[in-house]
Structures are given as C-alpha cells and as structure tokens.
Coordinates of C-alpha atoms in Angstrom, one line a residue:
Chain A
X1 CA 40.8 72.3 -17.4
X2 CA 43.2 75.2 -17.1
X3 CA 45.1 76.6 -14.1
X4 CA 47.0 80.3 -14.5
X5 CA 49.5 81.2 -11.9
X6 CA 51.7 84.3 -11.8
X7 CA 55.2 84.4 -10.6
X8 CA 55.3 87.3 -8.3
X9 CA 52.2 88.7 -6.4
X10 CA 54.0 91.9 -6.2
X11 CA 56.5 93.5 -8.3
X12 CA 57.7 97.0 -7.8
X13 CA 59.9 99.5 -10.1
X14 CA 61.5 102.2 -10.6
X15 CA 60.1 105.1 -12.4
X16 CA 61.2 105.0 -16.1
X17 CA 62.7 101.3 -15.7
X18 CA 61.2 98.7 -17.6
X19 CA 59.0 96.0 -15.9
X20 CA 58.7 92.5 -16.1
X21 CA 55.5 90.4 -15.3
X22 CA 55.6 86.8 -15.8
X23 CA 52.9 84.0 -15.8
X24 CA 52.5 80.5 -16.8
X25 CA 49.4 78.2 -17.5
X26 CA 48.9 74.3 -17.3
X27 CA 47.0 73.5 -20.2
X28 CA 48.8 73.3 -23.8
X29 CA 45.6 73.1 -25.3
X30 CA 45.0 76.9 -24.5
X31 CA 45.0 79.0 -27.5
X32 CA 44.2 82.6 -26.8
X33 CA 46.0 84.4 -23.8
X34 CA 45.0 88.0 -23.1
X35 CA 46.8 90.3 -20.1
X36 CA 44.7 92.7 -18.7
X37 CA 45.2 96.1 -15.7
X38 CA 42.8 96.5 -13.0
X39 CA 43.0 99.9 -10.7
X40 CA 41.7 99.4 -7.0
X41 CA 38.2 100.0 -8.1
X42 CA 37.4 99.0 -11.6
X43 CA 36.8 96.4 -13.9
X44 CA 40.0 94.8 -16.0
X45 CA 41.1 96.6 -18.7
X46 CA 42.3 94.9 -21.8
X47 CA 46.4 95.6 -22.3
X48 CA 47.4 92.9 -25.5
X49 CA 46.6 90.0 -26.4
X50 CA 48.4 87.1 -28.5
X51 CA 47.3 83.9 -29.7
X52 CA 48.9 80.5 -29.7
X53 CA 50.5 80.8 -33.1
X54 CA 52.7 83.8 -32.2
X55 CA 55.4 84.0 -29.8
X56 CA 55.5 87.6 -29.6
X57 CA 53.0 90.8 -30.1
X58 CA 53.9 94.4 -29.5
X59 CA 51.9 97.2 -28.8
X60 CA 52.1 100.8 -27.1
X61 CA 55.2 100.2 -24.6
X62 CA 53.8 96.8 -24.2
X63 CA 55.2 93.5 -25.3
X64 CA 53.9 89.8 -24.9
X65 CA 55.9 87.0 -25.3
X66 CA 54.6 83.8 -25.2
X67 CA 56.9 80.4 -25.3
X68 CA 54.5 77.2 -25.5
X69 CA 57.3 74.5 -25.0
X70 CA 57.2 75.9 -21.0
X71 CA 53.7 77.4 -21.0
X72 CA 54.5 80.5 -20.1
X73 CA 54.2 84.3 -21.2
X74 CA 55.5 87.5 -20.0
X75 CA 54.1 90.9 -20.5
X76 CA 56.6 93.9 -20.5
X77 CA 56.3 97.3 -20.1
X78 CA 58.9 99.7 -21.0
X79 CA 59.2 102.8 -19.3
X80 CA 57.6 102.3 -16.8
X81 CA 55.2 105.3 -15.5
X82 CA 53.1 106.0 -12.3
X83 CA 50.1 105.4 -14.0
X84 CA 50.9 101.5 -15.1
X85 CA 50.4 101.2 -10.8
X86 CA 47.9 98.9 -11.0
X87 CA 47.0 94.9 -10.2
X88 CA 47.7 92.8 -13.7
X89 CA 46.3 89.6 -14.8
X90 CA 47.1 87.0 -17.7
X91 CA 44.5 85.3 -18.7
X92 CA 44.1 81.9 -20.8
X93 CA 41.7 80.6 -22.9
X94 CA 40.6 77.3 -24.6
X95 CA 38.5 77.0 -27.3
X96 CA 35.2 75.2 -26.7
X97 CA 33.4 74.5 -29.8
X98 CA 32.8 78.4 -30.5
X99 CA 32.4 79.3 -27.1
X100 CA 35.5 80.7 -25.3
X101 CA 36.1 81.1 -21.6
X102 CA 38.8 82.7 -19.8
X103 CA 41.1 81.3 -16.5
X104 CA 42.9 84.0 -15.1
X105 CA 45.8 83.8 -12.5
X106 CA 45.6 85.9 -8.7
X107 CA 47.3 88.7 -10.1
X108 CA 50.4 90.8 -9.6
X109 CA 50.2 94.3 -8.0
X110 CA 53.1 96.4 -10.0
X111 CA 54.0 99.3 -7.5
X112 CA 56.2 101.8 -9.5
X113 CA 58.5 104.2 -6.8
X114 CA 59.6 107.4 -7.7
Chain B
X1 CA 31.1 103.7 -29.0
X2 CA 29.9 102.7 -25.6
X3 CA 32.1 100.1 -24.2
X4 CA 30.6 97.7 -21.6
X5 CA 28.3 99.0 -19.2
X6 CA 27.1 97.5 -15.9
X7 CA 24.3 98.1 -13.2
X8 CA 24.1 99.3 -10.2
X9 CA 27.9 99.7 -9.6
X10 CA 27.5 99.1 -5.9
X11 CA 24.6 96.9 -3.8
X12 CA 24.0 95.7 -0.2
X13 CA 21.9 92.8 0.2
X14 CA 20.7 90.9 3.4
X15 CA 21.4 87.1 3.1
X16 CA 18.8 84.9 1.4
X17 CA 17.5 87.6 -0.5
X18 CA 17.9 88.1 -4.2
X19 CA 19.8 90.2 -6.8
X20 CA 20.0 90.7 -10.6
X21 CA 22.5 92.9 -12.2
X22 CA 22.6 94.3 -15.6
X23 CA 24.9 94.3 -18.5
X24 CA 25.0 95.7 -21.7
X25 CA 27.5 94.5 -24.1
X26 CA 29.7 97.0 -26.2
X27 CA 28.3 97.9 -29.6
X28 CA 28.8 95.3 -32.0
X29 CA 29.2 92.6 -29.6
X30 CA 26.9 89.4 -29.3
X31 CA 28.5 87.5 -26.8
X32 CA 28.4 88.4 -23.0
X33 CA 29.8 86.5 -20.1
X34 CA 29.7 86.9 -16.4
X35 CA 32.5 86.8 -13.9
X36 CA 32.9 86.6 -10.3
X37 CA 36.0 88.3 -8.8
X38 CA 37.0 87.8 -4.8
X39 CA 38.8 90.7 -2.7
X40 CA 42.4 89.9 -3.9
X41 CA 41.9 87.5 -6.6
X42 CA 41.3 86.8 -10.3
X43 CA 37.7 86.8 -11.9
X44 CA 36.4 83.0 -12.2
X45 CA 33.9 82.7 -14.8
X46 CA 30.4 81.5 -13.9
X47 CA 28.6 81.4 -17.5
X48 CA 28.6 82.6 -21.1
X49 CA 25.5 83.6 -23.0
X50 CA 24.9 83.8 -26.6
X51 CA 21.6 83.7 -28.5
X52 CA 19.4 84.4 -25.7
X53 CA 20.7 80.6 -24.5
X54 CA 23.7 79.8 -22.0
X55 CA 26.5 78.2 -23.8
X56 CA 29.4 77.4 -20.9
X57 CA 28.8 77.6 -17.2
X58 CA 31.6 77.6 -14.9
X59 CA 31.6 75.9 -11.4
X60 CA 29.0 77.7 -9.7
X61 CA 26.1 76.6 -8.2
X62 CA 22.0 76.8 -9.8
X63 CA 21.9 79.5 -7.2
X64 CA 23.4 81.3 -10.3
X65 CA 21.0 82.3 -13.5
X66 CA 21.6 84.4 -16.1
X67 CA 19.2 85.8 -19.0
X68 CA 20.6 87.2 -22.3
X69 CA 17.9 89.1 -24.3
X70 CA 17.5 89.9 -28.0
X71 CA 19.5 93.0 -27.7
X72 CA 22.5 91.0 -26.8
X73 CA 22.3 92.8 -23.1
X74 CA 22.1 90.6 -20.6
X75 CA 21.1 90.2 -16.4
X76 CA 23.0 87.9 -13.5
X77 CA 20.4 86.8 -10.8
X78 CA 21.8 85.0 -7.7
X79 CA 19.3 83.7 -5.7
X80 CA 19.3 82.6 -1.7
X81 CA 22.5 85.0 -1.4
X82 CA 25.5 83.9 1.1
X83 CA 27.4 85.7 2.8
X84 CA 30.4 84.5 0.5
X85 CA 28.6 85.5 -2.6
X86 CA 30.2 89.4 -1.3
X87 CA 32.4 89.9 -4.5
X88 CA 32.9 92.0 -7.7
X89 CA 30.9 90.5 -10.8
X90 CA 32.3 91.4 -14.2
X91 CA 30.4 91.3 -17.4
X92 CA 32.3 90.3 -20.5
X93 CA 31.4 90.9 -24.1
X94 CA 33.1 89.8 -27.2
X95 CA 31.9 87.9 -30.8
X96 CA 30.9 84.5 -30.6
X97 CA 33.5 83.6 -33.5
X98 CA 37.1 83.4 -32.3
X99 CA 38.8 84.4 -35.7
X100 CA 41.5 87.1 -35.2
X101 CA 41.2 90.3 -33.9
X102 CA 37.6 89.7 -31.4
X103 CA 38.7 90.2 -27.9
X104 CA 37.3 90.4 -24.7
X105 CA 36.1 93.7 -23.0
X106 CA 34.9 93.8 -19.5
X107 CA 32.8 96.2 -17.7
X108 CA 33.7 98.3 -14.7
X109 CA 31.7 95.5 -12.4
X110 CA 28.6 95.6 -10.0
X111 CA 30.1 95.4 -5.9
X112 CA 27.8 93.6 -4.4
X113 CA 27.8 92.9 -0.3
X114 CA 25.8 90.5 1.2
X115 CA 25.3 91.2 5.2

C-alpha cells in the first residue's frame, strides 16, 4: 500500500513571503501525486499536479517539485496571500490496472499573518 | 461546466439508521469515487465506481455500498450507522484512463452526523 505524511501540521507566513509545504510518501511505485487546498468548510480543491516522470511542474504562483530517490515532493507558493489560508494536502496515487485511487497525508494548516 | 456536485450538504442521522448521498460527476467525467474525511484529517478512500460496477474498494466495512448509474452519477449508502461514521464524504470524479492531463475533482462533500 501507500502511506503520505506531511512534515509540518502547521506552517505559518508572512504576507507576501513565499511558502514552503513539504510531504513525503512510502511507496516508489506511486506514479501520480496531486496537492490539493481545503477551506474550513469545503471539499478539496485541486492546486497542481505532477506525475512520476517529472520532477518539477509550475503553475499560477505554484510550483511542485517532486524527487523520487527520497520520495518526497514540496509544493510552493510564492507570494503568499491571505486567501492561500487554508488546510493543504498531497496526495499519491498508484496505478491499479486502470483504476486509480488516491492516499492523502493529515494535512498542513498554512496560516498566513499580516 | 458544472463541476462536481453533491447531496444534501449537511444530515443528522440517529444511530443504526440509514443514509444515501448523491453525487454527480463533472461533465465529461465517467469515473466517480467516494471518500471519507475525519475532523482533522485526510480523506481515506472507501470505493471507486466505473461502469455502473465497483472497481477498487478501500478498507471499509459491507456496511458501505455504493451504486453508479448510467449517467455516470452515482449514490453512497451506509447502512447500520455508528456513531464513528460522523465525517465529511467526498465524491471524486475523473476518466477511467490515466493518460496525461485527467485529474481528479472533488465535490464540496455531504456532513453527515450520526447521534
């Protein structure tokens, strides 16, 4: 199976400062990794995503980096606003045949401070 | 383009009774899975359907059932509820294929409290 864990369980920032999430999974067999927000309230939203032959994806003031030698990926955020407050989760996934299945980690909460 | 849509977003239940929630997939999806997410923790994936047939079930008990119909939308029943069965559940859609490209979009979830 797969196991996710995250680093921190909090992290917070200052406005306009650049953030820092990391997580790591167990299984090199996963393939797919996909980091998601969730505000108190609502269902996860999808951030980025990066598969297993990339080390590094970049989207709007988000990056993902992903190393497999030590299982791990990062998610950054640059510029940090009050808005990005939220709970974020990295999620893995294995391929099963077609069928895919996702194994997140507890989450970090990213407080950012004015 | 409707994303993912879930019903009822909140529900109270009494223990051993029984609920079914609702999901219907984003446009264009076939795929739908459900998740379970604890106060304070990640979702854990109970089971995936595809073709009106379950393809992957996590580690939850028969208590769990799911139906996916031809319109690719698809309903969660829990029967016998527990009091531990309190928790936000997530529907997922995506393509079956996992070529490039087809992520994974979740719903706002269905809060459902068991008393």
């Amino acid at each position: 199976g797969e196991s996710v864990g995250l680093h921190l369980p909090t992290l917070s920032v200052q406005e306009g400062d650049n953030s820092i999430i990391n997580c790591a999974y167990s299984n090199s067999a996963s393939d797919y990794f996909i980091w998601y927000k969730q505000e108190s309230g609502k269902g996860p939203q999808f951030i980025i995503d990066i598969r297993s032959n990339m080390d590094k994806r970049q989207g709007q003031r988000v990056t993902v980096l992903l190393n497999k030698t030590v299982k791990h990926l990062s998610l950054q955020i640059a510029a940090t606003q009050p808005g990005d407050s939220a709970v974020y989760f990295c999620a893995a996934s294995i391929s099963s045949g077609s069928a895919r299945q996702l194994t997140f980690g507890s989450g970090t909460q990213l407080t950012v401070l004015p | 383009d409707a994303g993912v849509t879930q019903s009822p977003t909140h529900l109270i239940k009494t223990r051993g009774q029984q609920v079914t929630l609702r999901c219907s997939p984003k446009s264009g999806h076939d795929t739908v899975s459900w998740y379970q997410q604890a106060l304070g923790q990640g979702p854990q994936f109970i089971f995936q359907y595809y073709e009106e047939e379950e393809r992957q079930r996590g580690n939850f008990p028969d208590r769990f059932s799911g139906h996916q119909f031809p319109n690719y939308s698809s309903e969660l029943n829990v029967n016998a509820l527990l009091l531990g069965d309190s928790a936000l559940y997530l529907c997922a859609s995506s393509l079956l294929t996992t070529s490039s490209g087809n992520t994974i979009y979740f719903g706002e979830g269905s809060w459902l409290t068991v008393v």
